[in-house]
Amino acid sequence: MARARSRYAPDRGLTGRMVTTMFLIGLLYVVFVGVLLAALRGSWPIILIITGGLFIAQFWFSDRIAAYGMGASEVTPEQAPELHGTIDRICALADMPKPKVAIAESDVPNAFATGRSEKTALVCATTGLLRRLEPEELEGVLAHEMSHVAHRDVAVMTIASFLGVLAGIITRIALWGGFARSRPGNDPAGILLLLIPLISAVVYAISFLLTRLLSRYRELSADRAAALLTGRPSALASALTKVSGQMARIPTEDLRKAEPYNAFYFMPAFSAKESLGRLFSSHPTLEQRLDQLSRISTDLSR
């Protein structure tokens, strides 16, 4: 699924997980819509229009919505020469077309990539990250984000996360429009209609677990690919350590604003040290990431 001419190291494990996730999500999607059609037989045209419309909107616009929500503003080489210069070097190393380059005004030290393809890709760094990292550390972080673009896992994550959102929306529609009029004692369809919240909860839980499992692996894959491309795993490890340490110094209010977008970020932001979000994090632990980079450094030194 990665571009053939990209010099990022291919990852068969990531490709296999993306294919498996998409297959299971697709199967879950078919089952979910089938149950809705059986429960709401008279409303099947509306269901198909809504689900189809939401899927198209999610695929075409979710990356723009996410970039907007995270405050990304595209910048020119004149406005951010060092950032553009780093992206140019990575593109030359990877033999990739240059993505759009953006900066987000936030003290939270982070970076992210969005886009359905290389043509629509955008790579963004926050002002907090640019202020704190050395040039070689920044290069490691941006190489990590460019790996997401090269391997196409950004697009897969966007599609994979759609079903959970759809389950919640359809449930609200069913609750608002059908439950008050249903009579489960006399109508089998009414019984099925009452099961929609339970079915939606199961669908959401499975979708959530699938995307989390894929997300954690893809972050390790991006770390590995960036380290191999730049040849400096120690620089990426230094950036990870520095960013993780700085998170504790960021105001809680700023971290809470960033938390909804953790799946996109280079390093997740948590508003509390014991946040429940850590249990369901979209990223592997810092120790796992540093351990992998240490092994790569040892292999490269040989």
mmCIF file of N, CA, C and O in Angstrom, residues 25-91:
data_model
loop_
_atom_site.group_PDB
_atom_site.id
_atom_site.type_symbol
_atom_site.label_atom_id
_atom_site.label_comp_id
_atom_site.label_asym_id
_atom_site.label_seq_id
_atom_site.Cartn_x
_atom_site.Cartn_y
_atom_site.Cartn_z
ATOM 1 N N ILE A 25 -13.534 -4.147 9.296
ATOM 2 C CA ILE A 25 -14.391 -2.956 9.399
ATOM 3 C C ILE A 25 -15.483 -3.014 8.336
ATOM 4 O O ILE A 25 -16.648 -2.690 8.594
ATOM 5 N N GLY A 26 -15.105 -3.426 7.115
ATOM 6 C CA GLY A 26 -16.097 -3.544 6.044
ATOM 7 C C GLY A 26 -17.159 -4.576 6.370
ATOM 8 O O GLY A 26 -18.358 -4.358 6.143
ATOM 9 N N LEU A 27 -16.738 -5.714 6.928
ATOM 10 C CA LEU A 27 -17.681 -6.764 7.320
ATOM 11 C C LEU A 27 -18.605 -6.261 8.424
ATOM 12 O O LEU A 27 -19.827 -6.488 8.389
ATOM 13 N N LEU A 28 -18.036 -5.561 9.381
ATOM 14 C CA LEU A 28 -18.824 -5.005 10.472
ATOM 15 C C LEU A 28 -19.811 -3.969 9.951
ATOM 16 O O LEU A 28 -20.960 -3.889 10.395
ATOM 17 N N TYR A 29 -19.357 -3.204 8.981
ATOM 18 C CA TYR A 29 -20.212 -2.176 8.374
ATOM 19 C C TYR A 29 -21.415 -2.812 7.684
ATOM 20 O O TYR A 29 -22.554 -2.353 7.839
ATOM 21 N N VAL A 30 -21.171 -3.874 6.930
ATOM 22 C CA VAL A 30 -22.252 -4.557 6.219
ATOM 23 C C VAL A 30 -23.264 -5.138 7.209
ATOM 24 O O VAL A 30 -24.482 -5.015 7.025
ATOM 25 N N VAL A 31 -22.774 -5.775 8.281
ATOM 26 C CA VAL A 31 -23.658 -6.346 9.291
ATOM 27 C C VAL A 31 -24.481 -5.252 9.963
ATOM 28 O O VAL A 31 -25.696 -5.397 10.158
ATOM 29 N N PHE A 32 -23.827 -4.159 10.299
ATOM 30 C CA PHE A 32 -24.501 -3.062 10.992
ATOM 31 C C PHE A 32 -25.614 -2.467 10.134
ATOM 32 O O PHE A 32 -26.754 -2.288 10.588
ATOM 33 N N VAL A 33 -25.303 -2.158 8.887
ATOM 34 C CA VAL A 33 -26.313 -1.578 7.991
ATOM 35 C C VAL A 33 -27.417 -2.594 7.717
ATOM 36 O O VAL A 33 -28.596 -2.238 7.626
ATOM 37 N N GLY A 34 -27.046 -3.893 7.600
ATOM 38 C CA GLY A 34 -28.059 -4.917 7.375
ATOM 39 C C GLY A 34 -29.051 -4.999 8.517
ATOM 40 O O GLY A 34 -30.262 -5.139 8.296
ATOM 41 N N VAL A 35 -28.558 -4.908 9.743
ATOM 42 C CA VAL A 35 -29.446 -4.921 10.912
ATOM 43 C C VAL A 35 -30.357 -3.701 10.896
ATOM 44 O O VAL A 35 -31.563 -3.799 11.181
ATOM 45 N N LEU A 36 -29.818 -2.560 10.556
ATOM 46 C CA LEU A 36 -30.635 -1.343 10.499
ATOM 47 C C LEU A 36 -31.725 -1.463 9.433
ATOM 48 O O LEU A 36 -32.871 -1.063 9.651
ATOM 49 N N LEU A 37 -31.367 -2.022 8.281
ATOM 50 C CA LEU A 37 -32.351 -2.176 7.216
ATOM 51 C C LEU A 37 -33.456 -3.148 7.629
ATOM 52 O O LEU A 37 -34.635 -2.945 7.308
ATOM 53 N N ALA A 38 -33.091 -4.212 8.366
ATOM 54 C CA ALA A 38 -34.093 -5.171 8.831
ATOM 55 C C ALA A 38 -35.004 -4.557 9.883
ATOM 56 O O ALA A 38 -36.203 -4.823 9.931
ATOM 57 N N ALA A 39 -34.423 -3.692 10.733
ATOM 58 C CA ALA A 39 -35.197 -3.090 11.813
ATOM 59 C C ALA A 39 -36.078 -1.952 11.321
ATOM 60 O O ALA A 39 -37.180 -1.739 11.831
ATOM 61 N N LEU A 40 -35.587 -1.233 10.331
ATOM 62 C CA LEU A 40 -36.320 -0.056 9.841
ATOM 63 C C LEU A 40 -36.639 -0.240 8.361
ATOM 64 O O LEU A 40 -36.200 0.525 7.509
ATOM 65 N N ARG A 41 -37.427 -1.268 8.071
ATOM 66 C CA ARG A 41 -37.683 -1.624 6.676
ATOM 67 C C ARG A 41 -38.289 -0.487 5.879
ATOM 68 O O ARG A 41 -37.950 -0.268 4.731
ATOM 69 N N GLY A 42 -39.169 0.262 6.487
ATOM 70 C CA GLY A 42 -39.818 1.346 5.744
ATOM 71 C C GLY A 42 -38.924 2.540 5.512
ATOM 72 O O GLY A 42 -39.260 3.429 4.725
ATOM 73 N N SER A 43 -37.776 2.574 6.191
ATOM 74 C CA SER A 43 -36.895 3.741 6.086
ATOM 75 C C SER A 43 -35.592 3.406 5.371
ATOM 76 O O SER A 43 -34.616 4.163 5.487
ATOM 77 N N TRP A 44 -35.548 2.292 4.640
ATOM 78 C CA TRP A 44 -34.274 1.881 4.044
ATOM 79 C C TRP A 44 -33.682 2.903 3.075
ATOM 80 O O TRP A 44 -32.460 3.057 3.028
ATOM 81 N N PRO A 45 -34.505 3.643 2.273
ATOM 82 C CA PRO A 45 -33.864 4.645 1.393
ATOM 83 C C PRO A 45 -33.137 5.723 2.193
ATOM 84 O O PRO A 45 -32.032 6.154 1.825
ATOM 85 N N ILE A 46 -33.752 6.146 3.292
ATOM 86 C CA ILE A 46 -33.130 7.183 4.125
ATOM 87 C C ILE A 46 -31.841 6.663 4.745
ATOM 88 O O ILE A 46 -30.824 7.369 4.793
ATOM 89 N N ILE A 47 -31.871 5.399 5.219
ATOM 90 C CA ILE A 47 -30.682 4.810 5.833
ATOM 91 C C ILE A 47 -29.534 4.745 4.834
ATOM 92 O O ILE A 47 -28.393 5.112 5.134
ATOM 93 N N LEU A 48 -29.821 4.284 3.619
ATOM 94 C CA LEU A 48 -28.786 4.170 2.604
ATOM 95 C C LEU A 48 -28.230 5.536 2.223
ATOM 96 O O LEU A 48 -27.017 5.708 2.036
ATOM 97 N N ILE A 49 -29.096 6.528 2.112
ATOM 98 C CA ILE A 49 -28.646 7.874 1.750
ATOM 99 C C ILE A 49 -27.768 8.460 2.859
ATOM 100 O O ILE A 49 -26.697 9.035 2.597
ATOM 101 N N ILE A 50 -28.217 8.295 4.098
ATOM 102 C CA ILE A 50 -27.465 8.857 5.227
ATOM 103 C C ILE A 50 -26.111 8.172 5.376
ATOM 104 O O ILE A 50 -25.069 8.833 5.488
ATOM 105 N N THR A 51 -26.104 6.821 5.373
ATOM 106 C CA THR A 51 -24.838 6.107 5.559
ATOM 107 C C THR A 51 -23.880 6.365 4.393
ATOM 108 O O THR A 51 -22.679 6.571 4.602
ATOM 109 N N GLY A 52 -24.434 6.356 3.169
ATOM 110 C CA GLY A 52 -23.594 6.630 2.002
ATOM 111 C C GLY A 52 -23.044 8.044 2.018
ATOM 112 O O GLY A 52 -21.862 8.281 1.756
ATOM 113 N N GLY A 53 -23.911 8.999 2.353
ATOM 114 C CA GLY A 53 -23.480 10.400 2.400
ATOM 115 C C GLY A 53 -22.432 10.645 3.475
ATOM 116 O O GLY A 53 -21.445 11.350 3.246
ATOM 117 N N LEU A 54 -22.632 10.043 4.647
ATOM 118 C CA LEU A 54 -21.674 10.211 5.730
ATOM 119 C C LEU A 54 -20.332 9.574 5.391
ATOM 120 O O LEU A 54 -19.275 10.114 5.709
ATOM 121 N N PHE A 55 -20.374 8.407 4.720
ATOM 122 C CA PHE A 55 -19.134 7.742 4.350
ATOM 123 C C PHE A 55 -18.337 8.595 3.369
ATOM 124 O O PHE A 55 -17.121 8.763 3.516
ATOM 125 N N ILE A 56 -19.023 9.148 2.365
ATOM 126 C CA ILE A 56 -18.345 9.995 1.378
ATOM 127 C C ILE A 56 -17.773 11.243 2.039
ATOM 128 O O ILE A 56 -16.625 11.643 1.791
ATOM 129 N N ALA A 57 -18.571 11.855 2.901
ATOM 130 C CA ALA A 57 -18.117 13.062 3.591
ATOM 131 C C ALA A 57 -16.918 12.764 4.485
ATOM 132 O O ALA A 57 -15.958 13.538 4.539
ATOM 133 N N GLN A 58 -16.983 11.618 5.184
ATOM 134 C CA GLN A 58 -15.887 11.238 6.063
ATOM 135 C C GLN A 58 -14.602 11.043 5.265
ATOM 136 O O GLN A 58 -13.524 11.481 5.673
ATOM 137 N N PHE A 59 -14.704 10.369 4.123
ATOM 138 C CA PHE A 59 -13.513 10.077 3.327
ATOM 139 C C PHE A 59 -12.920 11.327 2.697
ATOM 140 O O PHE A 59 -11.707 11.522 2.687
ATOM 141 N N TRP A 60 -13.772 12.212 2.176
ATOM 142 C CA TRP A 60 -13.276 13.364 1.434
ATOM 143 C C TRP A 60 -12.930 14.566 2.307
ATOM 144 O O TRP A 60 -12.073 15.368 1.929
ATOM 145 N N PHE A 61 -13.598 14.703 3.430
ATOM 146 C CA PHE A 61 -13.424 15.936 4.201
ATOM 147 C C PHE A 61 -12.865 15.762 5.605
ATOM 148 O O PHE A 61 -12.553 16.751 6.266
ATOM 149 N N SER A 62 -12.741 14.537 6.090
ATOM 150 C CA SER A 62 -12.307 14.352 7.479
ATOM 151 C C SER A 62 -10.904 14.893 7.721
ATOM 152 O O SER A 62 -10.617 15.431 8.791
ATOM 153 N N ASP A 63 -10.001 14.759 6.722
ATOM 154 C CA ASP A 63 -8.648 15.260 6.923
ATOM 155 C C ASP A 63 -8.638 16.785 7.031
ATOM 156 O O ASP A 63 -7.912 17.358 7.852
ATOM 157 N N ARG A 64 -9.480 17.451 6.242
ATOM 158 C CA ARG A 64 -9.547 18.912 6.312
ATOM 159 C C ARG A 64 -10.168 19.358 7.628
ATOM 160 O O ARG A 64 -9.728 20.346 8.231
ATOM 161 N N ILE A 65 -11.200 18.623 8.051
ATOM 162 C CA ILE A 65 -11.851 18.966 9.317
ATOM 163 C C ILE A 65 -10.873 18.796 10.478
ATOM 164 O O ILE A 65 -10.794 19.635 11.378
ATOM 165 N N ALA A 66 -10.097 17.692 10.439
ATOM 166 C CA ALA A 66 -9.124 17.443 11.504
ATOM 167 C C ALA A 66 -8.053 18.522 11.519
ATOM 168 O O ALA A 66 -7.686 19.037 12.588
ATOM 169 N N ALA A 67 -7.540 18.888 10.354
ATOM 170 C CA ALA A 67 -6.510 19.928 10.278
ATOM 171 C C ALA A 67 -7.042 21.260 10.793
ATOM 172 O O ALA A 67 -6.355 21.985 11.534
ATOM 173 N N TYR A 68 -8.271 21.560 10.424
ATOM 174 C CA TYR A 68 -8.890 22.799 10.901
ATOM 175 C C TYR A 68 -9.081 22.766 12.415
ATOM 176 O O TYR A 68 -8.798 23.741 13.116
ATOM 177 N N GLY A 69 -9.556 21.617 12.912
ATOM 178 C CA GLY A 69 -9.782 21.488 14.352
ATOM 179 C C GLY A 69 -8.508 21.618 15.152
ATOM 180 O O GLY A 69 -8.522 22.091 16.300
ATOM 181 N N MET A 70 -7.375 21.220 14.587
ATOM 182 C CA MET A 70 -6.094 21.300 15.283
ATOM 183 C C MET A 70 -5.376 22.627 15.029
ATOM 184 O O MET A 70 -4.251 22.823 15.481
ATOM 185 N N GLY A 71 -6.048 23.517 14.294
ATOM 186 C CA GLY A 71 -5.509 24.866 14.101
ATOM 187 C C GLY A 71 -4.383 24.981 13.100
ATOM 188 O O GLY A 71 -3.573 25.914 13.171
ATOM 189 N N ALA A 72 -4.312 24.051 12.138
ATOM 190 C CA ALA A 72 -3.237 24.085 11.155
ATOM 191 C C ALA A 72 -3.448 25.207 10.141
ATOM 192 O O ALA A 72 -4.525 25.347 9.570
ATOM 193 N N SER A 73 -2.408 25.989 9.928
ATOM 194 C CA SER A 73 -2.437 27.062 8.924
ATOM 195 C C SER A 73 -1.262 26.854 7.978
ATOM 196 O O SER A 73 -0.097 26.809 8.421
ATOM 197 N N GLU A 74 -1.558 26.708 6.699
ATOM 198 C CA GLU A 74 -0.506 26.473 5.719
ATOM 199 C C GLU A 74 0.448 27.666 5.658
ATOM 200 O O GLU A 74 0.022 28.824 5.723
ATOM 201 N N VAL A 75 1.736 27.379 5.555
ATOM 202 C CA VAL A 75 2.755 28.428 5.520
ATOM 203 C C VAL A 75 3.618 28.270 4.273
ATOM 204 O O VAL A 75 3.798 27.165 3.755
ATOM 205 N N THR A 76 4.162 29.375 3.809
ATOM 206 C CA THR A 76 5.031 29.391 2.634
ATOM 207 C C THR A 76 6.491 29.228 3.057
ATOM 208 O O THR A 76 6.824 29.390 4.241
ATOM 209 N N PRO A 77 7.387 28.936 2.108
ATOM 210 C CA PRO A 77 8.811 28.850 2.452
ATOM 211 C C PRO A 77 9.362 30.154 3.023
ATOM 212 O O PRO A 77 10.286 30.129 3.841
ATOM 213 N N GLU A 78 8.795 31.275 2.609
ATOM 214 C CA GLU A 78 9.238 32.562 3.148
ATOM 215 C C GLU A 78 8.813 32.739 4.601
ATOM 216 O O GLU A 78 9.541 33.339 5.403
ATOM 217 N N GLN A 79 7.667 32.212 4.948
ATOM 218 C CA GLN A 79 7.162 32.344 6.314
ATOM 219 C C GLN A 79 7.841 31.379 7.284
ATOM 220 O O GLN A 79 8.004 31.708 8.469
ATOM 221 N N ALA A 80 8.202 30.196 6.809
ATOM 222 C CA ALA A 80 8.825 29.184 7.671
ATOM 223 C C ALA A 80 9.940 28.481 6.909
ATOM 224 O O ALA A 80 9.814 27.307 6.539
ATOM 225 N N PRO A 81 11.048 29.167 6.672
ATOM 226 C CA PRO A 81 12.121 28.583 5.850
ATOM 227 C C PRO A 81 12.754 27.336 6.455
ATOM 228 O O PRO A 81 13.067 26.385 5.738
ATOM 229 N N GLU A 82 12.944 27.296 7.780
ATOM 230 C CA GLU A 82 13.577 26.131 8.405
ATOM 231 C C GLU A 82 12.676 24.899 8.330
ATOM 232 O O GLU A 82 13.143 23.786 8.057
ATOM 233 N N LEU A 83 11.388 25.097 8.569
ATOM 234 C CA LEU A 83 10.440 23.987 8.497
ATOM 235 C C LEU A 83 10.363 23.449 7.076
ATOM 236 O O LEU A 83 10.407 22.226 6.852
ATOM 237 N N HIS A 84 10.245 24.337 6.108
ATOM 238 C CA HIS A 84 10.201 23.909 4.707
ATOM 239 C C HIS A 84 11.501 23.227 4.303
ATOM 240 O O HIS A 84 11.488 22.231 3.560
ATOM 241 N N GLY A 85 12.630 23.753 4.783
ATOM 242 C CA GLY A 85 13.918 23.147 4.455
ATOM 243 C C GLY A 85 14.020 21.724 4.966
ATOM 244 O O GLY A 85 14.542 20.827 4.279
ATOM 245 N N THR A 86 13.509 21.487 6.173
ATOM 246 C CA THR A 86 13.533 20.133 6.741
ATOM 247 C C THR A 86 12.649 19.194 5.936
ATOM 248 O O THR A 86 13.039 18.059 5.630
ATOM 249 N N ILE A 87 11.459 19.654 5.577
ATOM 250 C CA ILE A 87 10.549 18.842 4.763
ATOM 251 C C ILE A 87 11.182 18.545 3.402
ATOM 252 O O ILE A 87 11.084 17.417 2.882
ATOM 253 N N ASP A 88 11.847 19.538 2.810
ATOM 254 C CA ASP A 88 12.508 19.334 1.513
ATOM 255 C C ASP A 88 13.572 18.243 1.601
ATOM 256 O O ASP A 88 13.696 17.405 0.697
ATOM 257 N N ARG A 89 14.351 18.233 2.685
ATOM 258 C CA ARG A 89 15.406 17.224 2.842
ATOM 259 C C ARG A 89 14.795 15.830 2.972
ATOM 260 O O ARG A 89 15.298 14.859 2.384
ATOM 261 N N ILE A 90 13.717 15.735 3.733
ATOM 262 C CA ILE A 90 13.067 14.430 3.912
ATOM 263 C C ILE A 90 12.482 13.942 2.599
ATOM 264 O O ILE A 90 12.597 12.753 2.253
ATOM 265 N N CYS A 91 11.864 14.836 1.846
ATOM 266 C CA CYS A 91 11.284 14.452 0.550
ATOM 267 C C CYS A 91 12.372 13.971 -0.409
ATOM 268 O O CYS A 91 12.170 13.019 -1.173
#
